[in-house]
PDB file of C-alpha atoms in Angstrom:
ATOM      1  CA  MET V  19     -99.920  15.101  63.694  1.00 76.00           C
ATOM      2  CA  LYS V  20     -97.769  15.630  60.607  1.00 94.00           C
ATOM      3  CA  LYS V  21     -94.113  14.887  61.352  1.00 96.00           C
ATOM      4  CA  ALA V  22     -91.407  15.448  58.739  1.00 98.00           C
ATOM      5  CA  LEU V  23     -87.703  14.781  58.484  1.00 98.00           C
ATOM      6  CA  CYS V  24     -84.855  16.765  56.913  1.00 98.00           C
ATOM      7  CA  THR V  25     -81.624  14.805  56.674  1.00 97.00           C
ATOM      8  CA  GLY V  26     -78.047  15.679  55.829  1.00 95.00           C
ATOM      9  CA  SER V  27     -74.495  15.746  57.033  1.00 95.00           C
ATOM     10  CA  PHE V  28     -74.661  19.522  57.669  1.00 97.00           C
ATOM     11  CA  ASP V  29     -70.895  20.012  57.763  1.00 96.00           C
ATOM     12  CA  PRO V  30     -71.532  22.845  58.410  1.00 97.00           C
ATOM     13  CA  VAL V  31     -75.125  24.024  58.418  1.00 98.00           C
ATOM     14  CA  THR V  32     -75.564  27.017  56.078  1.00 98.00           C
ATOM     15  CA  ASN V  33     -78.120  29.797  55.758  1.00 98.00           C
ATOM     16  CA  GLY V  34     -79.520  27.850  52.802  1.00 97.00           C
ATOM     17  CA  HIS V  35     -80.249  24.913  55.105  1.00 98.00           C
ATOM     18  CA  VAL V  36     -81.835  27.185  57.707  1.00 98.00           C
ATOM     19  CA  ASP V  37     -84.038  28.772  55.046  1.00 98.00           C
ATOM     20  CA  ILE V  38     -85.300  25.324  54.013  1.00 98.00           C
ATOM     21  CA  PHE V  39     -85.941  24.410  57.678  1.00 98.00           C
ATOM     22  CA  GLU V  40     -87.883  27.626  58.292  1.00 98.00           C
ATOM     23  CA  ARG V  41     -90.121  27.027  55.299  1.00 98.00           C
ATOM     24  CA  ALA V  42     -90.494  23.292  55.940  1.00 98.00           C
ATOM     25  CA  ALA V  43     -91.523  23.945  59.549  1.00 98.00           C
ATOM     26  CA  THR V  44     -94.548  25.913  58.340  1.00 97.00           C
ATOM     27  CA  LEU V  45     -95.830  22.825  56.498  1.00 97.00           C
ATOM     28  CA  VAL V  46     -95.845  20.363  59.398  1.00 97.00           C
ATOM     29  CA  ASP V  47     -96.584  20.058  63.093  1.00 97.00           C
ATOM     30  CA  GLU V  48     -93.106  18.754  63.894  1.00 97.00           C
ATOM     31  CA  LEU V  49     -89.896  18.957  61.889  1.00 98.00           C
ATOM     32  CA  VAL V  50     -86.947  16.748  62.795  1.00 98.00           C
ATOM     33  CA  VAL V  51     -83.562  17.701  61.390  1.00 98.00           C
ATOM     34  CA  CYS V  52     -81.293  14.695  61.672  1.00 98.00           C
ATOM     35  CA  VAL V  53     -77.554  14.610  61.097  1.00 97.00           C
ATOM     36  CA  PHE V  54     -76.497  11.382  59.437  1.00 94.00           C
ATOM     37  CA  ILE V  55     -73.011  10.018  58.865  1.00 89.00           C
ATOM     38  CA  ASN V  56     -71.920  10.108  55.232  1.00 81.00           C
ATOM     39  CA  LYS V  57     -69.231   7.430  54.866  1.00 83.00           C
ATOM     40  CA  HIS V  58     -68.032   9.092  51.632  1.00 82.00           C
ATOM     41  CA  LYS V  59     -67.135  12.370  53.354  1.00 81.00           C
ATOM     42  CA  LYS V  60     -64.458  13.279  55.874  1.00 89.00           C
ATOM     43  CA  PRO V  61     -66.190  15.814  58.104  1.00 93.00           C
ATOM     44  CA  LEU V  62     -64.605  18.978  59.464  1.00 94.00           C
ATOM     45  CA  PHE V  63     -66.901  19.023  62.497  1.00 96.00           C
ATOM     46  CA  THR V  64     -67.636  16.050  64.742  1.00 95.00           C
ATOM     47  CA  LEU V  65     -71.160  14.671  64.836  1.00 96.00           C
ATOM     48  CA  GLU V  66     -71.686  16.298  68.239  1.00 97.00           C
ATOM     49  CA  GLU V  67     -70.430  19.682  66.978  1.00 97.00           C
ATOM     50  CA  ARG V  68     -72.752  19.545  63.964  1.00 98.00           C
ATOM     51  CA  VAL V  69     -75.739  18.722  66.173  1.00 98.00           C
ATOM     52  CA  GLU V  70     -74.917  21.607  68.510  1.00 98.00           C
ATOM     53  CA  LEU V  71     -74.434  24.077  65.621  1.00 98.00           C
ATOM     54  CA  LEU V  72     -77.784  22.988  64.169  1.00 98.00           C
ATOM     55  CA  ARG V  73     -79.518  23.434  67.524  1.00 98.00           C
ATOM     56  CA  GLU V  74     -78.069  26.904  67.978  1.00 98.00           C
ATOM     57  CA  SER V  75     -78.878  27.889  64.375  1.00 98.00           C
ATOM     58  CA  THR V  76     -82.526  26.807  64.658  1.00 98.00           C
ATOM     59  CA  LEU V  77     -83.508  27.962  68.156  1.00 98.00           C
ATOM     60  CA  HIS V  78     -85.999  30.365  66.583  1.00 98.00           C
ATOM     61  CA  ILE V  79     -87.997  27.527  64.946  1.00 98.00           C
ATOM     62  CA  ASP V  80     -90.378  26.353  67.679  1.00 98.00           C
ATOM     63  CA  ASN V  81     -91.499  23.063  66.112  1.00 98.00           C
ATOM     64  CA  LEU V  82     -88.019  21.870  65.105  1.00 98.00           C
ATOM     65  CA  THR V  83     -85.916  19.302  66.927  1.00 98.00           C
ATOM     66  CA  VAL V  84     -82.391  18.192  66.083  1.00 98.00           C
ATOM     67  CA  ASP V  85     -81.235  14.594  66.266  1.00 98.00           C
ATOM     68  CA  SER V  86     -78.436  12.407  64.919  1.00 97.00           C
ATOM     69  CA  ASP V  87     -78.162   8.836  63.746  1.00 96.00           C
ATOM     70  CA  GLU V  88     -75.445   6.581  62.382  1.00 92.00           C
ATOM     71  CA  GLY V  89     -77.718   4.098  60.636  1.00 93.00           C
ATOM     72  CA  LEU V  90     -79.999   4.030  57.626  1.00 95.00           C
ATOM     73  CA  VAL V  91     -82.529   6.802  57.058  1.00 96.00           C
ATOM     74  CA  SER V  92     -85.172   4.151  56.322  1.00 96.00           C
ATOM     75  CA  GLU V  93     -84.682   2.575  59.761  1.00 96.00           C
ATOM     76  CA  TYR V  94     -84.757   5.967  61.478  1.00 97.00           C
ATOM     77  CA  ILE V  95     -88.055   6.736  59.748  1.00 97.00           C
ATOM     78  CA  LYS V  96     -89.587   3.457  60.910  1.00 96.00           C
ATOM     79  CA  ARG V  97     -88.388   3.891  64.511  1.00 96.00           C
ATOM     80  CA  ASN V  98     -89.668   7.467  64.720  1.00 96.00           C
ATOM     81  CA  ASP V  99     -93.013   7.139  62.914  1.00 93.00           C
ATOM     82  CA  ILE V 100     -92.138   9.619  60.158  1.00 96.00           C
ATOM     83  CA  ASN V 101     -93.901   9.516  56.805  1.00 91.00           C
ATOM     84  CA  LEU V 102     -92.656  12.682  55.139  1.00 97.00           C
ATOM     85  CA  ILE V 103     -89.193  13.728  53.986  1.00 97.00           C
ATOM     86  CA  ILE V 104     -88.462  17.316  53.003  1.00 98.00           C
ATOM     87  CA  ARG V 105     -85.427  18.036  50.838  1.00 97.00           C
ATOM     88  CA  GLY V 106     -84.037  21.251  49.417  1.00 96.00           C
ATOM     89  CA  LEU V 107     -83.088  21.487  45.750  1.00 95.00           C
ATOM     90  CA  ARG V 108     -80.608  23.963  44.269  1.00 93.00           C
ATOM     91  CA  SER V 109     -80.446  22.645  40.717  1.00 90.00           C
ATOM     92  CA  SER V 110     -81.476  19.952  38.271  1.00 89.00           C
ATOM     93  CA  VAL V 111     -78.381  17.991  39.331  1.00 89.00           C
ATOM     94  CA  ASP V 112     -79.734  17.964  42.899  1.00 90.00           C
ATOM     95  CA  PHE V 113     -83.121  16.871  41.571  1.00 93.00           C
ATOM     96  CA  GLU V 114     -81.744  13.824  39.760  1.00 93.00           C
ATOM     97  CA  TYR V 115     -79.840  12.677  42.840  1.00 92.00           C
ATOM     98  CA  GLU V 116     -82.682  13.423  45.275  1.00 94.00           C
ATOM     99  CA  TYR V 117     -85.307  11.830  43.017  1.00 95.00           C
ATOM    100  CA  ASN V 118     -83.388   8.536  42.988  1.00 95.00           C
ATOM    101  CA  GLN V 119     -82.904   8.709  46.754  1.00 94.00           C
ATOM    102  CA  ALA V 120     -86.631   9.352  47.236  1.00 95.00           C
ATOM    103  CA  GLN V 121     -87.538   6.381  45.053  1.00 96.00           C
ATOM    104  CA  MET V 122     -85.206   4.076  46.990  1.00 95.00           C
ATOM    105  CA  LEU V 123     -86.601   5.329  50.292  1.00 95.00           C
ATOM    106  CA  HIS V 124     -90.167   4.816  49.078  1.00 93.00           C
ATOM    107  CA  HIS V 125     -89.202   1.272  48.065  1.00 96.00           C
ATOM    108  CA  LEU V 126     -87.760   0.585  51.539  1.00 96.00           C
ATOM    109  CA  VAL V 127     -90.573   2.364  53.432  1.00 96.00           C
ATOM    110  CA  PRO V 128     -93.640   2.342  51.136  1.00 95.00           C
ATOM    111  CA  GLY V 129     -95.649   4.855  53.193  1.00 92.00           C
ATOM    112  CA  VAL V 130     -93.029   7.596  53.061  1.00 95.00           C
ATOM    113  CA  ASN V 131     -93.366  10.568  50.721  1.00 95.00           C
ATOM    114  CA  THR V 132     -90.797  13.192  49.744  1.00 96.00           C
ATOM    115  CA  ILE V 133     -91.435  16.891  49.189  1.00 97.00           C
ATOM    116  CA  PHE V 134     -88.848  19.011  47.400  1.00 97.00           C
ATOM    117  CA  LEU V 135     -88.481  22.681  48.297  1.00 97.00           C
ATOM    118  CA  LEU V 136     -86.634  24.920  45.885  1.00 96.00           C
ATOM    119  CA  THR V 137     -83.748  26.798  47.420  1.00 95.00           C
ATOM    120  CA  SER V 138     -84.323  30.531  47.682  1.00 95.00           C
ATOM    121  CA  PRO V 139     -82.385  32.359  44.936  1.00 95.00           C
ATOM    122  CA  GLU V 140     -80.057  34.138  47.369  1.00 95.00           C
ATOM    123  CA  PHE V 141     -78.776  30.769  48.594  1.00 95.00           C
ATOM    124  CA  LEU V 142     -78.430  28.874  45.293  1.00 92.00           C
ATOM    125  CA  PHE V 143     -74.643  29.073  45.218  1.00 93.00           C
ATOM    126  CA  ILE V 144     -74.068  28.018  48.834  1.00 94.00           C
ATOM    127  CA  ASN V 145     -72.982  24.509  49.773  1.00 93.00           C
ATOM    128  CA  SER V 146     -71.136  23.161  52.790  1.00 94.00           C
ATOM    129  CA  SER V 147     -68.067  22.088  50.802  1.00 93.00           C
ATOM    130  CA  ALA V 148     -67.573  25.590  49.415  1.00 94.00           C
ATOM    131  CA  ILE V 149     -68.070  27.091  52.879  1.00 96.00           C
ATOM    132  CA  ARG V 150     -65.408  24.794  54.357  1.00 95.00           C
ATOM    133  CA  GLU V 151     -62.930  25.693  51.626  1.00 94.00           C
ATOM    134  CA  LEU V 152     -63.644  29.427  51.733  1.00 94.00           C
ATOM    135  CA  SER V 153     -63.324  29.537  55.519  1.00 94.00           C
ATOM    136  CA  GLN V 154     -60.111  27.470  55.475  1.00 93.00           C
ATOM    137  CA  PHE V 155     -58.470  30.269  53.500  1.00 93.00           C
ATOM    138  CA  HIS V 156     -59.990  32.912  55.803  1.00 91.00           C
ATOM    139  CA  GLY V 157     -62.545  33.994  53.209  1.00 93.00           C
ATOM    140  CA  ASN V 158     -65.639  35.895  54.278  1.00 94.00           C
ATOM    141  CA  VAL V 159     -68.502  33.515  55.095  1.00 96.00           C
ATOM    142  CA  HIS V 160     -70.578  36.206  56.809  1.00 94.00           C
ATOM    143  CA  LYS V 161     -74.198  36.092  55.564  1.00 95.00           C
ATOM    144  CA  LEU V 162     -73.604  32.571  54.178  1.00 97.00           C
ATOM    145  CA  VAL V 163     -73.794  30.729  57.499  1.00 98.00           C
ATOM    146  CA  PRO V 164     -75.373  31.395  60.893  1.00 98.00           C
ATOM    147  CA  GLU V 165     -73.190  33.468  63.232  1.00 97.00           C
ATOM    148  CA  CYS V 166     -72.442  30.489  65.506  1.00 97.00           C
ATOM    149  CA  VAL V 167     -71.117  28.573  62.491  1.00 97.00           C
ATOM    150  CA  GLU V 168     -68.967  31.501  61.378  1.00 96.00           C
ATOM    151  CA  ILE V 169     -67.377  31.586  64.849  1.00 96.00           C
ATOM    152  CA  ALA V 170     -66.945  27.795  64.961  1.00 96.00           C
ATOM    153  CA  LEU V 171     -65.267  27.772  61.548  1.00 96.00           C
ATOM    154  CA  ARG V 172     -62.860  30.516  62.556  1.00 94.00           C
ATOM    155  CA  GLU V 173     -61.979  28.644  65.762  1.00 92.00           C
ATOM    156  CA  LYS V 174     -61.620  25.302  63.953  1.00 90.00           C
ATOM    157  CA  TRP V 175     -59.126  26.676  61.419  1.00 89.00           C
ATOM    158  CA  GLN V 176     -57.169  28.657  64.042  1.00 85.00           C
ATOM    159  CA  LYS V 177     -56.621  25.436  66.009  1.00 78.00           C
ATOM    160  CA  SER V 178     -55.285  23.667  62.919  1.00 74.00           C
ATOM    161  CA  GLU V 179     -52.729  26.343  62.039  1.00 67.00           C
TER     162      GLU V 179
END
């Protein structure tokens, strides 16, 4: 059974992420999408909220499960018998960062491989940081994020006003 992992902070999950998950799920028997804590970012959504938004956004992908972890990706991989990482790439800048991450992960877990999927052209400009900023100023995020995320963003910013 081929089991793969997609990792990220997903704050929030975007339609670009979902597109990668849909395509990645066709390549493996089981796809795990795992929310990890990024100590360099101050998240808008709690870990639990991000997990729930991911679950709701990916209900249509039968072989996908959502998880979360606060430790190292390498340790998660070992504990869960995963040997394949799938990452989305928007640009050459993403490639340089992701390539170095993949090499470090391969060093820590020699049996793990990384596959890069190119982001679909209609999602190249989307990233979670831009979505957070756009939604904070009540900009239109429709078609950029799943509907549940659009609603959650609206509610999050209304509570903070």
